[in-house]
Amino acid sequence: MSDRLEKPGYPLNPFSRAEGLWSLAEDFLKMPTTYKNFIDGEWVESSSGKTFPNINPANTDEVIGYFQQSNVEDTRRAIEAAVRAQEKWAKIPAPKRGAILYKAAQMVANRVDELGEILTREEGKTIGEGKAEVLRASQILSFFGGEGDRFLGDAVPSPRENVFVFTMRKPLGTVSLITPWNFPIAIPAWKIAPALVSGNTVIFKPASLAPLTSLKLVEILHEAGLPKGVLNYITGPGSTVGLEMVTNKAIKGVSFTGSCAVGQGIYQHTQQNMVRTQLEMGGKNPTIVLADANLEEAVNITINGAFFSTGQRCTATSRVIVEEPILDKFTQLLIEKTKALKVGNGLDPSVQMGPLVDETQLKTVLSYIEIGKKEGATLLLGGNRLTGKEYDKGYFVEPTIFKDVKPTMRIAQEEIFGPVLAIMPAKNFDEALEIANNVQFGLSASLCTTNLSRTFEYANRIEAGVVNVNLPSAGVDYHVPFGGMKDSSSGHREQGRVAIDFYTELKTVYIKY
Ligand code: NDP
């Protein structure tokens, strides 16, 4: 500070000097905060001495904060703290563990506006989506708070005389939770809450692109009464911190959400150590529109699925499969309504689609648009990075629609994770289902129809873990199972009561009396 005041030419009269101090104070207040890891109940710096920035994707001039670039040593410290805390935490009765989650749920709900804004600034989704996600995190904490009261086992009759049989749940121990950037508070909440209520202690690593909203969640859980060491938060590269979290011998369970490539790599390690592993990964989700559907509703459903959250949802619609008799009408209305979408900084409440999360994601999306063109699909709408005025400061891309997309094309097979939609014609319901299932993924799907028989037929035959009818492929409730089939998932469901299954061991107890 004094350096700046003593610079030659810097005004020295008392009034101007006071102004200089004021402007320095202003600069200081605007400086981004450096956030720390939370290990063993304390906020601590990484032993690396390094940090990395968290940047607003709608305005890259804004550094939201700096985060610890942690290393293997920090990760081991966090794991050791979690292991030390586990036995004591598991001894606390489940209803009391749940009460802490319940209190945290209220605290999150009370801060929806503030946390929603942080979420939008770090991830880019619209402020409406940001606040809705924060509210979702609160609902999840509240639901699992209630699971502390239930924490069910079975009591069953034995075929043997005077033998009583029951099952009881025990925690796994210390678990590693690794999350992506696209739902930076809901996904951490839906992993942390069932892990904790089950009596596990946690080491949690958020995605490097959006670590602040979940830091606030950890702060709140601590304030709600979690004992030290029970929940440890650590930031840093997946390739070092994440790798240690999945290979360390003290870890008894790994829950990961993210890309297929990383998930499959994690599985190689955890399989070797026979560690229980939950993987939720990519999708290539279809919306099927049958000729009997309500056309306007089907278009709205498709737009919501494909473009909201900038298409950066694992459950986003990336293929719309339309019965031929209504193909032209549907396409026309889809283009008309998509053109009207307002793209911009998600903090502006009138904006309907925010930016992509970073430059890598932008390049990936633009490269898939080029691939689509080269493969012979017809670009009907969009296809470009948005430029000029505020767009120059962010990673904005136009909502993009291709038609004449063949099932074998890469844009019909691979996850793009952006606002790019492929229209695919189908002769009839059976062909639509065949196209829908003809991908490696099986996360979510949607069907637009007014036909009850086809609804049930589709529910039976569609290869997806999340099955919607007359609703967008994206958007789920918080109290029912969530997860994919095929390469989208390792099969252990998250959310709802079944989430507890992953985080617990069942003991079967036989008592002769
Ligand atoms: P990534 O797979 O790149 O990263 C996910 C997390 O894994 C991040 O925290 C990342 O850390 C970490 N990580 C990276 N490398 C390793 C490693 N070698 N070992 C351990 N951890 C590692 O995914 P994205 O964050 O880009 O998220 C987008 C993906 O997530 C999409 O494919 C999407 O479909 C999927 N997703 C799936 C959902 C589902 O429920 N099925 C829900 C939401 C998203 P870092 O950030 O530091 O690289």
XYZ file of C-alpha atoms and ligand atoms in Angstrom:
561
model
C 0.000 0.000 0.000
C 2.678 2.507 1.041
C 4.596 1.828 -2.201
C 1.723 3.137 -4.201
C 1.311 6.288 -2.087
C 4.976 7.134 -2.342
C 5.156 6.856 -6.113
C 6.561 10.026 -7.696
C 3.740 12.204 -8.913
C 1.211 10.698 -6.571
C -0.775 13.580 -5.000
C 0.523 14.425 -1.552
C -1.902 17.017 -0.233
C -3.991 15.542 2.641
C -7.301 15.666 0.764
C -5.968 13.883 -2.317
C -4.041 11.509 -0.140
C -7.298 10.516 1.541
C -8.815 9.994 -1.927
C -5.859 7.814 -2.845
C -6.362 5.720 0.260
C -10.066 5.429 -0.507
C -9.394 4.228 -4.031
C -6.873 1.705 -2.714
C -9.452 0.473 -0.233
C -11.929 0.150 -3.097
C -9.429 -1.825 -5.149
C -8.764 -4.050 -2.157
C -12.480 -4.708 -1.655
C -12.827 -5.674 -5.317
C -9.932 -8.134 -5.146
C -11.085 -11.715 -5.495
C -11.001 -13.789 -2.311
C -8.605 -16.687 -1.991
C -10.550 -19.660 -0.679
C -9.041 -22.521 1.304
C -9.505 -26.240 1.708
C -11.590 -27.453 4.640
C -9.696 -30.236 6.380
C -10.267 -31.601 9.889
C -12.632 -28.752 10.749
C -10.280 -25.967 9.661
C -9.820 -23.790 6.583
C -6.257 -24.437 5.432
C -3.991 -23.604 2.517
C -2.477 -26.222 0.262
C 1.119 -27.180 0.979
C 1.753 -26.484 -2.734
C 1.455 -22.729 -2.071
C -0.377 -22.507 -5.408
C -3.888 -21.408 -6.316
C -5.994 -21.373 -9.473
C -8.702 -18.908 -10.564
C -12.449 -19.492 -10.878
C -13.654 -17.373 -13.815
C -17.142 -16.196 -14.761
C -17.914 -17.793 -18.161
C -20.288 -14.930 -19.063
C -17.639 -12.306 -18.323
C -14.091 -13.585 -18.355
C -12.825 -10.296 -16.853
C -14.338 -11.413 -13.577
C -12.261 -13.685 -11.356
C -14.757 -14.985 -8.816
C -12.055 -16.280 -6.506
C -8.830 -18.217 -6.213
C -8.840 -21.803 -4.986
C -6.158 -24.074 -3.556
C -4.245 -26.081 -6.111
C -3.921 -29.017 -3.767
C -1.565 -31.949 -4.144
C -1.277 -35.562 -3.025
C 0.051 -34.541 0.401
C -3.020 -32.342 1.099
C -5.315 -35.095 -0.135
C -3.727 -37.638 2.207
C -4.133 -35.220 5.134
C -7.821 -34.851 4.304
C -8.285 -38.606 4.007
C -6.490 -39.204 7.321
C -8.714 -36.630 9.051
C -11.821 -38.299 7.639
C -10.646 -41.748 8.728
C -9.917 -40.474 12.278
C -13.398 -38.961 12.555
C -15.350 -41.921 11.204
C -15.875 -44.189 14.205
C -17.152 -41.391 16.427
C -19.432 -40.054 13.692
C -20.936 -43.489 13.062
C -21.714 -43.815 16.793
C -23.915 -40.722 16.710
C -27.490 -42.003 16.285
C -28.753 -41.688 12.702
C -31.644 -39.342 13.662
C -29.089 -36.924 15.179
C -26.928 -37.097 12.053
C -30.073 -36.410 10.042
C -30.953 -33.427 12.247
C -27.723 -31.707 11.185
C -28.654 -32.180 7.517
C -32.121 -30.901 8.229
C -30.750 -27.757 9.862
C -28.385 -27.232 6.911
C -31.376 -27.580 4.551
C -33.073 -24.634 6.270
C -29.889 -22.578 6.137
C -29.450 -23.239 2.411
C -33.105 -22.345 1.775
C -32.627 -19.060 3.635
C -29.759 -18.145 1.306
C -31.254 -19.099 -2.068
C -30.791 -15.636 -3.620
C -27.159 -15.240 -2.566
C -26.118 -18.808 -3.437
C -28.085 -18.755 -6.691
C -26.176 -15.695 -7.795
C -22.824 -17.260 -6.932
C -23.833 -20.361 -8.897
C -24.782 -18.333 -11.966
C -21.561 -16.349 -11.813
C -19.336 -19.405 -11.645
C -21.229 -21.825 -13.912
C -23.135 -19.523 -16.276
C -26.662 -20.947 -16.113
C -29.516 -18.444 -15.809
C -30.331 -16.937 -12.436
C -33.679 -18.757 -12.401
C -31.915 -22.076 -12.963
C -29.248 -21.163 -10.399
C -31.757 -20.425 -7.650
C -33.828 -23.493 -8.508
C -30.708 -25.632 -8.145
C -29.922 -24.158 -4.724
C -33.481 -24.866 -3.630
C -33.036 -28.406 -4.927
C -29.934 -28.824 -2.765
C -31.997 -27.741 0.246
C -34.736 -30.281 -0.615
C -32.140 -33.036 -0.952
C -30.586 -32.226 2.440
C -34.027 -32.166 3.986
C -35.020 -35.505 2.414
C -31.866 -37.258 3.640
C -32.243 -35.554 7.012
C -35.515 -37.470 7.263
C -33.782 -40.696 6.225
C -31.849 -40.427 9.508
C -35.144 -41.083 11.304
C -35.960 -44.055 9.091
C -32.624 -45.711 8.243
C -34.513 -48.907 7.632
C -33.606 -52.533 7.943
C -35.940 -55.524 7.625
C -37.368 -57.766 10.322
C -38.358 -61.087 8.737
C -39.689 -64.420 10.024
C -37.216 -67.305 10.058
C -38.212 -70.815 8.924
C -36.336 -72.033 12.010
C -38.207 -72.153 15.300
C -37.494 -69.426 17.858
C -35.133 -67.634 15.548
C -35.533 -63.935 14.917
C -33.908 -62.426 11.812
C -33.288 -58.796 11.070
C -31.012 -56.707 8.885
C -29.139 -53.614 9.950
C -27.143 -51.022 8.024
C -23.526 -50.081 8.677
C -21.580 -47.292 6.961
C -18.809 -48.151 4.500
C -16.232 -45.969 6.303
C -14.554 -43.051 4.549
C -15.778 -42.278 1.041
C -14.490 -40.088 -1.809
C -17.007 -37.913 -3.652
C -16.014 -36.317 -6.976
C -18.402 -34.004 -8.813
C -18.686 -32.155 -12.153
C -19.215 -28.419 -12.759
C -22.659 -28.460 -14.359
C -24.685 -28.863 -11.149
C -22.220 -27.385 -8.675
C -24.471 -27.595 -5.595
C -27.190 -30.182 -6.354
C -24.812 -33.031 -7.213
C -22.510 -32.411 -4.212
C -25.642 -32.333 -2.016
C -27.042 -35.582 -3.417
C -23.763 -37.379 -2.714
C -22.755 -35.731 0.598
C -26.172 -36.038 2.285
C -26.723 -39.819 1.927
C -23.043 -40.484 2.675
C -23.180 -38.528 5.944
C -26.556 -39.690 7.191
C -25.340 -43.266 6.712
C -22.428 -42.629 9.089
C -19.613 -42.311 6.568
C -17.023 -39.580 6.669
C -16.288 -37.781 3.435
C -13.555 -36.315 1.329
C -15.177 -34.207 -1.341
C -13.610 -32.659 -4.453
C -15.687 -30.306 -6.611
C -14.899 -29.630 -10.275
C -12.166 -27.033 -10.714
C -14.421 -24.966 -12.995
C -17.087 -24.318 -10.339
C -15.880 -24.884 -6.768
C -17.460 -21.936 -4.884
C -21.124 -22.901 -4.512
C -20.164 -26.232 -2.977
C -17.650 -24.520 -0.666
C -20.620 -22.544 0.681
C -22.510 -25.812 1.153
C -19.606 -27.258 3.157
C -19.435 -24.064 5.239
C -23.167 -24.331 5.983
C -22.962 -28.009 6.938
C -20.129 -27.161 9.321
C -22.158 -24.307 10.854
C -25.122 -26.669 11.173
C -23.063 -28.785 13.551
C -20.935 -31.372 11.708
C -18.047 -32.464 13.939
C -14.532 -31.821 12.651
C -13.104 -34.245 10.132
C -16.509 -35.595 9.081
C -16.696 -33.612 5.837
C -13.486 -32.498 4.142
C -13.429 -30.243 1.094
C -10.409 -30.099 -1.168
C -9.856 -28.380 -4.513
C -7.298 -29.122 -7.191
C -6.695 -31.100 -10.354
C -8.598 -34.318 -10.884
C -5.433 -35.913 -12.201
C -3.644 -35.576 -8.806
C -6.191 -34.902 -6.035
C -8.868 -37.018 -7.722
C -6.459 -39.833 -8.476
C -5.311 -40.048 -4.848
C -8.947 -40.028 -3.744
C -9.701 -43.111 -5.822
C -6.486 -45.057 -5.225
C -5.830 -44.430 -1.519
C -6.255 -47.712 0.390
C -8.176 -46.031 3.236
C -11.079 -45.191 0.914
C -14.017 -47.606 1.112
C -16.300 -46.114 -1.506
C -16.054 -43.772 -4.487
C -18.976 -41.862 -5.952
C -18.192 -39.992 -9.165
C -20.253 -37.946 -11.610
C -18.600 -36.713 -14.784
C -17.418 -37.773 -18.200
C -17.247 -41.372 -19.395
C -13.523 -41.169 -20.070
C -12.677 -40.130 -16.500
C -15.277 -42.469 -14.985
C -13.899 -45.475 -16.835
C -10.361 -44.559 -15.733
C -11.503 -44.354 -12.095
C -13.164 -47.763 -12.392
C -9.873 -49.361 -13.471
C -8.325 -48.255 -10.168
C -11.223 -48.965 -7.829
C -11.812 -52.399 -9.325
C -8.242 -53.379 -8.465
C -8.789 -52.462 -4.802
C -12.324 -53.921 -4.815
C -13.709 -50.554 -3.700
C -17.441 -49.951 -4.084
C -17.854 -47.516 -6.964
C -20.733 -45.427 -8.221
C -20.303 -43.787 -11.634
C -22.835 -41.431 -13.251
C -21.626 -40.317 -16.658
C -22.662 -39.074 -20.068
C -25.846 -39.256 -22.074
C -27.194 -38.910 -25.624
C -30.781 -38.465 -24.683
C -33.673 -38.710 -27.155
C -37.040 -36.999 -27.253
C -39.470 -38.954 -29.415
C -42.357 -36.962 -30.889
C -45.221 -39.077 -32.252
C -47.725 -37.822 -34.805
C -50.514 -37.826 -32.186
C -48.624 -35.502 -29.807
C -49.709 -32.002 -28.905
C -47.379 -30.204 -31.310
C -46.871 -26.969 -29.397
C -46.255 -28.819 -26.137
C -43.798 -31.173 -27.878
C -41.844 -28.210 -29.256
C -41.667 -26.555 -25.828
C -40.539 -29.823 -24.252
C -37.818 -30.240 -26.885
C -36.561 -26.668 -26.463
C -36.431 -27.027 -22.703
C -34.556 -30.342 -22.968
C -32.115 -29.199 -25.630
C -31.274 -25.583 -24.791
C -31.983 -24.810 -21.157
C -28.811 -24.809 -19.042
C -27.125 -24.301 -22.449
C -27.512 -28.021 -23.151
C -24.985 -28.723 -20.398
C -27.107 -31.252 -18.544
C -26.335 -34.955 -18.573
C -30.070 -35.425 -19.190
C -30.281 -32.822 -21.996
C -32.105 -33.749 -25.204
C -29.591 -33.966 -28.025
C -31.712 -35.949 -30.516
C -35.349 -35.304 -31.352
C -36.849 -38.227 -33.238
C -40.003 -37.164 -35.053
C -42.648 -39.261 -36.828
C -42.597 -38.341 -40.516
C -46.208 -37.108 -40.908
C -45.534 -34.157 -38.575
C -41.833 -33.629 -39.325
C -42.172 -30.428 -41.373
C -44.707 -28.753 -39.101
C -42.704 -29.677 -36.002
C -39.437 -28.434 -37.520
C -40.967 -25.130 -38.559
C -42.386 -24.386 -35.113
C -39.177 -25.555 -33.417
C -37.073 -23.144 -35.473
C -39.494 -20.285 -34.891
C -39.500 -20.733 -31.108
C -35.772 -21.422 -30.809
C -34.971 -18.221 -32.730
C -36.837 -16.288 -30.030
C -34.576 -17.567 -27.198
C -32.597 -14.795 -25.544
C -28.931 -15.704 -25.033
C -26.744 -13.700 -22.649
C -25.369 -13.257 -19.161
C -27.514 -15.428 -16.904
C -27.624 -12.696 -14.232
C -30.042 -10.771 -16.485
C -33.425 -12.252 -15.503
C -34.770 -11.974 -19.076
C -31.992 -14.246 -20.446
C -33.052 -17.818 -21.262
C -29.712 -19.371 -22.202
C -26.325 -18.556 -20.679
C -22.786 -19.242 -21.945
C -20.853 -22.495 -22.162
C -18.715 -23.080 -19.107
C -15.250 -22.453 -20.587
C -13.173 -22.215 -23.712
C -12.573 -25.964 -23.944
C -16.305 -26.607 -23.874
C -16.821 -23.882 -26.499
C -14.205 -25.456 -28.785
C -15.753 -28.907 -28.335
C -19.223 -27.652 -29.243
C -17.981 -25.697 -32.291
C -15.953 -28.682 -33.456
C -19.043 -30.950 -33.268
C -20.946 -28.404 -35.361
C -18.207 -28.677 -38.009
C -18.312 -32.472 -37.778
C -22.100 -32.380 -38.325
C -21.699 -30.249 -41.446
C -18.931 -32.474 -42.836
C -20.981 -35.611 -42.205
C -23.746 -34.202 -44.416
C -26.320 -33.063 -41.866
C -28.147 -29.836 -42.798
C -27.554 -26.900 -40.474
C -30.959 -25.277 -39.993
C -30.231 -22.785 -37.233
C -27.284 -21.304 -35.350
C -23.882 -22.941 -35.570
C -21.749 -19.960 -34.534
C -20.062 -18.389 -31.569
C -21.909 -15.196 -30.635
C -19.796 -12.056 -30.856
C -20.077 -8.313 -30.273
C -20.729 -6.298 -27.103
C -21.089 -8.470 -23.978
C -20.733 -11.655 -26.041
C -17.038 -10.948 -26.639
C -16.355 -11.422 -22.934
C -17.949 -14.838 -22.629
C -18.313 -18.278 -24.199
C -21.639 -17.749 -25.946
C -22.838 -19.925 -28.780
C -26.062 -19.879 -30.788
C -28.712 -22.535 -30.127
C -28.025 -24.897 -33.017
C -30.303 -27.280 -34.918
C -29.387 -29.844 -37.571
C -31.798 -31.837 -39.720
C -31.207 -34.858 -41.990
C -29.201 -36.469 -39.189
C -28.530 -40.177 -39.755
C -28.292 -42.561 -36.765
C -24.670 -43.432 -37.592
C -23.404 -39.849 -37.637
C -21.139 -38.767 -34.788
C -23.511 -35.936 -33.844
C -26.175 -38.626 -33.360
C -23.914 -40.897 -31.308
C -21.506 -38.858 -29.170
C -22.227 -36.602 -26.209
C -21.690 -32.956 -27.246
C -22.739 -31.297 -23.974
C -23.907 -28.042 -25.510
C -26.951 -26.475 -27.217
C -26.844 -28.621 -30.345
C -29.932 -30.574 -31.403
C -30.210 -33.240 -34.118
C -33.605 -33.758 -35.785
C -34.014 -37.363 -36.906
C -37.060 -38.586 -38.858
C -38.718 -41.928 -38.062
C -41.294 -43.804 -40.154
C -43.218 -45.027 -37.129
C -43.119 -45.664 -33.375
C -41.029 -48.840 -33.674
C -38.406 -47.165 -35.801
C -38.325 -44.191 -33.406
C -37.632 -46.537 -30.494
C -34.946 -48.349 -32.457
C -33.177 -45.060 -33.252
C -33.547 -43.899 -29.639
C -31.913 -47.077 -28.288
C -29.169 -47.206 -30.909
C -26.504 -45.446 -28.792
C -24.014 -46.513 -26.134
C -25.728 -44.339 -23.499
C -28.962 -44.849 -21.579
C -29.423 -42.003 -19.133
C -32.761 -40.313 -19.830
C -35.435 -40.152 -22.527
C -38.659 -38.380 -23.318
C -41.758 -39.300 -25.339
C -44.441 -36.870 -26.532
C -47.696 -38.650 -27.246
C -51.376 -38.840 -26.320
C -51.489 -42.620 -26.858
C -51.609 -44.659 -23.656
C -50.550 -48.003 -25.175
C -47.476 -46.469 -26.739
C -46.669 -44.760 -23.457
C -46.451 -48.093 -21.667
C -44.720 -49.803 -24.589
C -42.085 -47.057 -24.546
C -41.675 -47.198 -20.750
C -40.950 -50.929 -21.120
C -38.671 -50.827 -24.132
C -36.698 -47.585 -23.876
C -33.133 -48.155 -22.666
C -32.903 -45.344 -20.120
C -32.823 -45.002 -16.350
C -34.934 -41.814 -16.359
C -38.072 -42.152 -18.478
C -40.295 -39.132 -19.171
C -43.613 -38.842 -20.984
C -44.865 -35.413 -22.062
C -42.055 -33.900 -19.987
C -38.528 -32.810 -20.999
C -35.747 -35.425 -20.827
C -34.055 -33.197 -18.233
C -35.502 -32.332 -14.851
C -36.022 -34.850 -12.057
C -37.574 -35.016 -8.605
C -35.315 -35.217 -5.553
C -36.888 -38.105 -3.647
C -36.856 -40.890 -6.261
C -33.991 -42.901 -7.791
C -31.806 -41.274 -10.431
C -29.256 -42.890 -12.742
C -28.609 -44.370 -16.133
C -28.338 -47.657 -17.984
C -25.653 -48.923 -20.397
C -22.469 -46.791 -20.535
C -24.137 -43.903 -18.688
C -23.817 -45.484 -15.289
C -22.273 -48.180 -13.137
C -25.787 -49.081 -12.045
C -25.946 -47.900 -8.406
C -28.777 -45.380 -8.263
C -28.445 -41.985 -6.595
C -31.168 -39.948 -4.856
C -34.264 -41.246 -3.152
C -34.092 -43.957 -0.522
C -32.058 -46.338 -2.674
C -29.127 -43.912 -2.490
C -28.537 -45.220 1.032
C -27.840 -48.701 -0.402
C -24.618 -47.500 -1.989
C -23.324 -45.920 1.218
C -24.090 -48.821 3.563
C -23.300 -52.470 4.155
C -26.163 -54.713 5.192
C -25.706 -57.093 8.116
C -28.132 -59.975 8.585
C -28.558 -60.874 12.263
C -30.001 -64.240 13.460
C -31.026 -64.512 17.106
C -32.174 -67.740 18.746
C -34.309 -67.162 21.797
P -14.998 -34.614 -15.901
O -15.073 -36.086 -16.020
O -13.981 -33.896 -16.689
O -14.749 -34.189 -14.372
C -15.594 -34.614 -13.333
C -14.831 -34.567 -12.025
O -13.774 -35.542 -12.059
C -14.142 -33.232 -11.763
O -14.187 -32.952 -10.380
C -12.712 -33.505 -12.216
O -11.752 -32.654 -11.625
C -12.529 -34.931 -11.741
N -11.449 -35.656 -12.408
C -10.849 -35.367 -13.585
N -9.876 -36.291 -13.845
C -9.860 -37.161 -12.813
C -9.100 -38.325 -12.505
N -8.156 -38.781 -13.314
N -9.350 -38.986 -11.362
C -10.326 -38.558 -10.523
N -11.082 -37.448 -10.756
C -10.866 -36.767 -11.897
O -16.479 -34.078 -16.212
P -17.000 -32.586 -16.280
O -16.723 -31.894 -14.978
O -16.499 -31.962 -17.527
O -18.591 -32.785 -16.359
C -19.279 -33.020 -17.544
C -19.626 -34.495 -17.671
O -20.369 -34.907 -16.548
C -20.501 -34.807 -18.880
O -20.016 -35.941 -19.540
C -21.867 -35.102 -18.250
O -22.669 -35.946 -19.007
C -21.471 -35.704 -16.962
N -22.566 -35.606 -15.995
C -23.268 -36.735 -15.685
C -24.340 -36.689 -14.810
C -25.075 -37.929 -14.445
O -25.714 -37.930 -13.389
N -25.020 -38.984 -15.221
C -24.788 -35.423 -14.225
C -23.973 -34.301 -14.617
C -22.907 -34.407 -15.477
P -11.285 -31.315 -12.397
O -12.480 -30.469 -12.502
O -10.263 -30.766 -11.480
O -10.759 -31.751 -13.722
